[in-house]
Coordinates of N, CA and C in Angstrom, one line a residue:
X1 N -0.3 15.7 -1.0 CA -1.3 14.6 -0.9 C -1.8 14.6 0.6
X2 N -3.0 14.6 0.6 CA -3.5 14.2 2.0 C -3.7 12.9 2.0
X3 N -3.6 12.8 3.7 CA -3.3 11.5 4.1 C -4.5 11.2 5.3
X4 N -5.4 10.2 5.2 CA -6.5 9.9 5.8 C -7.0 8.7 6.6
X5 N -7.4 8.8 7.7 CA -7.7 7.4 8.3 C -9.2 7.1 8.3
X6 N -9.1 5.9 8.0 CA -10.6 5.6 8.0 C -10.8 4.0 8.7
X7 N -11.4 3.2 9.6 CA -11.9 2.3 10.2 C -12.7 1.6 9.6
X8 N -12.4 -0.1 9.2 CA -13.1 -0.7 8.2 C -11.8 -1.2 7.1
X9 N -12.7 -2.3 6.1 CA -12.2 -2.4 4.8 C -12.4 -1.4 4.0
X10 N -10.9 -1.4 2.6 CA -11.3 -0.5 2.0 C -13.0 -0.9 0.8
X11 N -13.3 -0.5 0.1 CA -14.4 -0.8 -0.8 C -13.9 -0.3 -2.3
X12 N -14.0 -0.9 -3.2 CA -13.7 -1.0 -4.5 C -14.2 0.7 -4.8
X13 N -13.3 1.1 -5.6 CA -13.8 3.0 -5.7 C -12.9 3.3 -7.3
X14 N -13.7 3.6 -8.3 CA -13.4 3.6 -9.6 C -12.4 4.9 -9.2
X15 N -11.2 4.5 -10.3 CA -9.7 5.5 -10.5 C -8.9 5.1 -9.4
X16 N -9.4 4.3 -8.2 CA -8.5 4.4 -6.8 C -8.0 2.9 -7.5
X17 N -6.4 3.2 -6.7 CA -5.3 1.9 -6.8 C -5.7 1.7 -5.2
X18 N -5.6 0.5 -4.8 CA -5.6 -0.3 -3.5 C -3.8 -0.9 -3.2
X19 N -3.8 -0.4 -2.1 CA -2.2 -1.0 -2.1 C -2.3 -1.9 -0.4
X20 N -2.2 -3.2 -0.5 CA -2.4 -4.3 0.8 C -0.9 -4.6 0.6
X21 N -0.5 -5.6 1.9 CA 0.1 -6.3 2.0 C 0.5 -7.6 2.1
X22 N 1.4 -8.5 1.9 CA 1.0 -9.9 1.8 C 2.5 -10.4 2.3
X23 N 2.0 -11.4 3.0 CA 3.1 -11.9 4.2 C 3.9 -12.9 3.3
X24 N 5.1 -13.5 3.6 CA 5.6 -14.7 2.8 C 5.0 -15.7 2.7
X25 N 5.4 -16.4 1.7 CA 3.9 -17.6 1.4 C 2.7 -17.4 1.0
X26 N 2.0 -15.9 1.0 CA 0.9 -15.4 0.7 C -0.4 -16.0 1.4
X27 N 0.3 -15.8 2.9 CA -0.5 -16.3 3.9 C -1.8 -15.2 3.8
X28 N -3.3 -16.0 4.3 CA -4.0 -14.6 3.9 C -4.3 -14.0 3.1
X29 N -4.0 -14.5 1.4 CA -4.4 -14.1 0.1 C -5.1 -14.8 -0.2
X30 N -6.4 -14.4 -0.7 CA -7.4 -15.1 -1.6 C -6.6 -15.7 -2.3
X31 N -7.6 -16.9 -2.3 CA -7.0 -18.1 -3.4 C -7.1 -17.7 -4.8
X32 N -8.0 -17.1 -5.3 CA -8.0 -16.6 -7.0 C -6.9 -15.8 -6.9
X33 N -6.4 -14.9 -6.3 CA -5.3 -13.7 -6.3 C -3.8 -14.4 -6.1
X34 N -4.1 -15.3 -4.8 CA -2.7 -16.0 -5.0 C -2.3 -16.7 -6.0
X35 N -3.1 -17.1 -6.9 CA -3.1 -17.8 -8.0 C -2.3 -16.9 -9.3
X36 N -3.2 -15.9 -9.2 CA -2.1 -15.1 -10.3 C -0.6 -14.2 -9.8
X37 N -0.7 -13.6 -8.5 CA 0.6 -13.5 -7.8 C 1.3 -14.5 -7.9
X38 N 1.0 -15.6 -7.7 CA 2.2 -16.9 -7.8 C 3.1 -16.9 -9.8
X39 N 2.3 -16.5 -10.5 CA 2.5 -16.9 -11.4 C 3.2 -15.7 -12.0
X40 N 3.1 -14.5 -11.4 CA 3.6 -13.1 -11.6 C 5.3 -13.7 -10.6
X41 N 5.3 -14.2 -10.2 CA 6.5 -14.6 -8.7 C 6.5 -13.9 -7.7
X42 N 5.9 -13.5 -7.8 CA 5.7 -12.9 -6.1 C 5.3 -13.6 -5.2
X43 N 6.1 -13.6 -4.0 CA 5.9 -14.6 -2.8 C 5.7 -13.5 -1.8
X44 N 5.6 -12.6 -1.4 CA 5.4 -12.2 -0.1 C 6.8 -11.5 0.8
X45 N 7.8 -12.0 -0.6 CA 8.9 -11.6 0.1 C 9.0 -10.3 0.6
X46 N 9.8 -9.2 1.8 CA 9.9 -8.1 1.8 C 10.9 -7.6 0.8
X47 N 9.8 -6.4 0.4 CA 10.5 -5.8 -0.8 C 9.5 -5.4 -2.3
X48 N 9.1 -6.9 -2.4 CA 8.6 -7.5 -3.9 C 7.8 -6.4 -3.8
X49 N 7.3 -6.1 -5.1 CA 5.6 -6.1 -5.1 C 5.5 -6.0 -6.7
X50 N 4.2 -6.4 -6.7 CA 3.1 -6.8 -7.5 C 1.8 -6.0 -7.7
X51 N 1.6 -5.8 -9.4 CA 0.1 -5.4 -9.8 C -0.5 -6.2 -10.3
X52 N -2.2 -6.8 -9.8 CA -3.1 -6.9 -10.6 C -3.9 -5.8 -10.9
X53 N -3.8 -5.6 -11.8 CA -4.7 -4.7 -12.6 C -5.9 -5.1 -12.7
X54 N -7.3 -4.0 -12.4 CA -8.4 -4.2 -12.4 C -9.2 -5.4 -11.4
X55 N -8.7 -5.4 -10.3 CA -8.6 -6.5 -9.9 C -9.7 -5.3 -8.0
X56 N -10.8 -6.9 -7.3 CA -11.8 -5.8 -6.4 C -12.3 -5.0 -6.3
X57 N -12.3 -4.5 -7.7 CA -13.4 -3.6 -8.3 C -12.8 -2.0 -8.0
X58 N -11.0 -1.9 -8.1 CA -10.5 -0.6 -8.1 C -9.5 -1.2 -9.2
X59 N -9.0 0.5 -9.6 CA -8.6 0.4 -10.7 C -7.0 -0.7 -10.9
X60 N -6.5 -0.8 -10.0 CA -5.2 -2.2 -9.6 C -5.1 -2.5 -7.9
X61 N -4.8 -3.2 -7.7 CA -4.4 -3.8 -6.8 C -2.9 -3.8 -6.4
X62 N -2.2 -3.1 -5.7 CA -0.6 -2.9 -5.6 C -0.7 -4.2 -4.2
X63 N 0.9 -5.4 -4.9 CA 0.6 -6.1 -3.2 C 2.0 -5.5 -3.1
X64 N 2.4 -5.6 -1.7 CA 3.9 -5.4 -1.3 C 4.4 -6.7 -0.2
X65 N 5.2 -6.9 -0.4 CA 5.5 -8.3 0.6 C 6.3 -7.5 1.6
X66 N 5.5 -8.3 2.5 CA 6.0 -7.7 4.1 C 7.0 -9.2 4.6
X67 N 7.3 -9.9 4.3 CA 8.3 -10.4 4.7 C 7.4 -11.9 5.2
X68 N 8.2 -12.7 6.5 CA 7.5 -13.3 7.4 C 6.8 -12.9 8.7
X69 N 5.8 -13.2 8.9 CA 5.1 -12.2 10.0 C 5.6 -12.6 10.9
X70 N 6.6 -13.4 11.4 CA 7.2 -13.8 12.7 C 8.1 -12.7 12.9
X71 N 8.9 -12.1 11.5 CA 10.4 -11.2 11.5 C 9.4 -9.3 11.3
X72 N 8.0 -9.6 11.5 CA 7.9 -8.0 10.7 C 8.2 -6.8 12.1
X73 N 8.6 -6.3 11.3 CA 8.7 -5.2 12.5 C 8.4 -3.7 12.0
X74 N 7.8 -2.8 12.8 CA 7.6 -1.4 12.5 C 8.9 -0.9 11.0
X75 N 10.1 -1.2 11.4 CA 10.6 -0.7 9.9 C 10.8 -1.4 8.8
X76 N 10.2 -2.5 8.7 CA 10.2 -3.4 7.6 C 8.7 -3.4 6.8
X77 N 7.5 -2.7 7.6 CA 6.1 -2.2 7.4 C 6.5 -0.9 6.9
X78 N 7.0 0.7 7.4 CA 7.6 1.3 7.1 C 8.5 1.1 5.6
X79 N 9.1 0.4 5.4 CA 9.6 0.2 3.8 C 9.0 -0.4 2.6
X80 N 8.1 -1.2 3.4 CA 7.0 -2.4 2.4 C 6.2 -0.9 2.2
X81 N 5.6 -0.3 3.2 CA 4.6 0.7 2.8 C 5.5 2.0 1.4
X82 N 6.2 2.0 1.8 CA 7.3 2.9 1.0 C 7.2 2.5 -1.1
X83 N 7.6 1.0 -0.6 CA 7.4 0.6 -1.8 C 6.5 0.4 -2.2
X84 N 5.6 -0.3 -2.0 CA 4.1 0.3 -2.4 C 3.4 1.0 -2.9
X85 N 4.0 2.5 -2.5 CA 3.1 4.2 -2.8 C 4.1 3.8 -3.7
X86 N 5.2 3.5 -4.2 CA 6.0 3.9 -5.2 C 5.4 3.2 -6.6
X87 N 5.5 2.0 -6.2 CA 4.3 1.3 -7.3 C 3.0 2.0 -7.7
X88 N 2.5 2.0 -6.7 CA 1.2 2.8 -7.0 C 1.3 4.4 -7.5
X89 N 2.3 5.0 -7.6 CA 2.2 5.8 -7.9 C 2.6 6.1 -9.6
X90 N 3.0 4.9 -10.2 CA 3.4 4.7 -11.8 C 2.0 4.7 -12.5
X91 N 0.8 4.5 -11.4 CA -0.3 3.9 -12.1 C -1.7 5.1 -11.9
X92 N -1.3 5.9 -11.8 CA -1.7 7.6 -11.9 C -3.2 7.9 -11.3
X93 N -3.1 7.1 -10.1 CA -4.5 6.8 -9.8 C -5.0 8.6 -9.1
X94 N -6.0 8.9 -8.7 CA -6.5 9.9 -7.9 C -6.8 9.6 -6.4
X95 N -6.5 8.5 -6.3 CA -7.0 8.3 -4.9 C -5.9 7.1 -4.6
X96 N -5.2 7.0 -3.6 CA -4.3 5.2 -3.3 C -5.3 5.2 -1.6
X97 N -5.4 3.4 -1.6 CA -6.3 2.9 -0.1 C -5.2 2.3 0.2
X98 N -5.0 2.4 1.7 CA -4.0 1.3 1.8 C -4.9 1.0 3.1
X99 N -4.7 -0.8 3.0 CA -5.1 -1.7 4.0 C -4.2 -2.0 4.7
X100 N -4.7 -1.9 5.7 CA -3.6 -2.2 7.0 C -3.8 -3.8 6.8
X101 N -2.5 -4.8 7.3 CA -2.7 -5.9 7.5 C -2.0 -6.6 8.4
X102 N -1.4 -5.3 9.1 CA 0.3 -6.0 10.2 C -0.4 -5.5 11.3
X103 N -1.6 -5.1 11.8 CA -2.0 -4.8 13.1 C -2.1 -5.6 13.9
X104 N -2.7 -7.0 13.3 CA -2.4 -8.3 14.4 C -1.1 -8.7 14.9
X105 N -0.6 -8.3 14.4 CA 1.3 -8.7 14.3 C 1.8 -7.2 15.3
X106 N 1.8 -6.1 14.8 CA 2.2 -5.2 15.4 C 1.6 -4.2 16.6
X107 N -0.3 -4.2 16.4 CA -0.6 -3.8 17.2 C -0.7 -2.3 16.5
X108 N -0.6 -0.8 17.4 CA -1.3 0.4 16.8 C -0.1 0.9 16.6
X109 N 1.2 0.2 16.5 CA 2.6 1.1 15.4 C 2.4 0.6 14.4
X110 N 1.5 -0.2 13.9 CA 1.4 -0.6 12.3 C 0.9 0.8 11.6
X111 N -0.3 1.3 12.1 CA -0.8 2.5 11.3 C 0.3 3.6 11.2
X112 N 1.2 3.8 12.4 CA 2.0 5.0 12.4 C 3.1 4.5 11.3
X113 N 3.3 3.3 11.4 CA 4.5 2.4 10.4 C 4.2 3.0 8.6
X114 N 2.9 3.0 8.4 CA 2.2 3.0 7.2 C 2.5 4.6 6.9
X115 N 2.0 5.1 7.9 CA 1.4 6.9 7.8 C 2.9 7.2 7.3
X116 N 4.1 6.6 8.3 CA 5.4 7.4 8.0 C 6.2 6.8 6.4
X117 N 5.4 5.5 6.2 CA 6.2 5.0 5.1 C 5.8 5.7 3.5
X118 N 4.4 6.3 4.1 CA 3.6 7.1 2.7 C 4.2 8.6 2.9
X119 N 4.6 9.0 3.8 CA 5.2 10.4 3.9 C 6.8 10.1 3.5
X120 N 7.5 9.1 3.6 CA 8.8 9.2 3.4 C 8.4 8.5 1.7
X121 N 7.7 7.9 1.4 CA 7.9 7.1 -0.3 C 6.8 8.2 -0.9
X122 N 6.4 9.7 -0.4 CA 5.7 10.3 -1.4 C 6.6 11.7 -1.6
X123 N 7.8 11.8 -0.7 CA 8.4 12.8 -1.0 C 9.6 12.8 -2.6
X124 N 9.4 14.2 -2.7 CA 9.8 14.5 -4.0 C 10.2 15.7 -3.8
X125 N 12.0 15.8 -4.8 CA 12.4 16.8 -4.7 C 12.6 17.7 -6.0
X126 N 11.4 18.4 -6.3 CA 10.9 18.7 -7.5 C 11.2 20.3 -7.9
X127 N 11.8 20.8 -7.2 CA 12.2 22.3 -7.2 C 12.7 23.2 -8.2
X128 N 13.2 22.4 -9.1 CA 14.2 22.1 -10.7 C 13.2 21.7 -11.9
X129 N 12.2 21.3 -11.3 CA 11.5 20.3 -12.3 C 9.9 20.7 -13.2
X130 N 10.2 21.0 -14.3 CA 9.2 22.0 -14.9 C 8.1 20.7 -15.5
X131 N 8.3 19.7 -15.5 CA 7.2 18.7 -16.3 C 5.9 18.7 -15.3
X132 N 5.7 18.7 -13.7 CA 5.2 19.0 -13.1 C 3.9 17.5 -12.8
X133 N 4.7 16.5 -12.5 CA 3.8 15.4 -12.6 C 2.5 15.3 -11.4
X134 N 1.4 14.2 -12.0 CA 0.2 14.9 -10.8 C 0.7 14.0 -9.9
X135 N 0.2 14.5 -8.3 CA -0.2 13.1 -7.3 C -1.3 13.1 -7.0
X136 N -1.3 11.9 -6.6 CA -3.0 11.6 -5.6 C -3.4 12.7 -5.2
X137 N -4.4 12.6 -5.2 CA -5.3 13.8 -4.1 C -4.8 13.2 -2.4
X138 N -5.6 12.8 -2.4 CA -5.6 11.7 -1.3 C -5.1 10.4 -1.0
X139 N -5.1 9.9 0.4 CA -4.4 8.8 0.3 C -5.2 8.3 1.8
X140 N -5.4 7.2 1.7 CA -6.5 6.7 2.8 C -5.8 5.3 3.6
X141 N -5.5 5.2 5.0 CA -5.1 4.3 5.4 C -6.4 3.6 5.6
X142 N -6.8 2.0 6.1 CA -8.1 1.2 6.5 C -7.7 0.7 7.2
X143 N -8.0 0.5 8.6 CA -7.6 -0.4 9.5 C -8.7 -1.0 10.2
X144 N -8.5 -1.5 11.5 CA -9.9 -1.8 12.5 C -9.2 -1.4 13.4
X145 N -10.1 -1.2 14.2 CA -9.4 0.1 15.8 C -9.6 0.5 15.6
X146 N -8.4 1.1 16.6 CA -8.2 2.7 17.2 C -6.9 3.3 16.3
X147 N -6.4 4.1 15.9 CA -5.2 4.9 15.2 C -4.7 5.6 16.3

């Protein structure tokens, strides 16, 4: 899988899964979205995550709870990112976006937090394994900045 940076929001892209983050309390989530997250139970907690399906005009929306933004730290972004690709990866997309959302909080180790958490939640030890399942092509971080 390649792994890509790009500056900006992501933009809805037919077959692509979107994978964001959402802080506890679902601080920062649209109100229509927190609406159905709430009702799915997902809070934001670190760990959780959640699919809306068809949801911003890509094919799902993966959220992952990053915890409380006061406690987030480079390895808790790093594991939220982790679980994430993992989710997103049940859902056979060709393309996964991930939105940065911990830069205000962390600053420019959020992107490297993300980059290492897609490299450590896309490895596979497939050596034995003749079914030969697809991955993404690509994989696209979105931030604002600098990387």
């Amino acid at each position: 899988m390649e792994l890509l940076f790009r500056e900006g929001r992501p933009k809805g892209r037919r077959g692509a899964v979107l994978v964001t983050g959402a802080f506890e309390g679902l601080k920062g989530v649209e109100e229509q979205e927190k609406a159905l997250l709430k009702a799915l139970g997902f809070q934001g907690k670190l760990g959780e995550t959640a699919v809306l399906p068809k949801a911003r005009t890509f094919k799902a929306v993966v959220f992952t709870g990053l915890g409380a933004k006061k406690n987030l730290k480079p390895d808790s972004l790093r594991l939220a990112t982790a679980k994430g690709l993992f989710r997103a990866l049940k859902l056979r997309a060709k393309e996964l976006l991930f939105e940065d959302v911990a830069s205000e909080v962390l600053g420019e180790k959020a992107v490297k937090a993300m980059a290492e958490g897609i490299a450590l939640g896309a490895y596979r030890f497939d050596r034995y394994r003749s079914d030969g399942e697809s991955e993404p092509e690509r994989a696209f971080i979105f931030g604002e900045g600098r990387f």
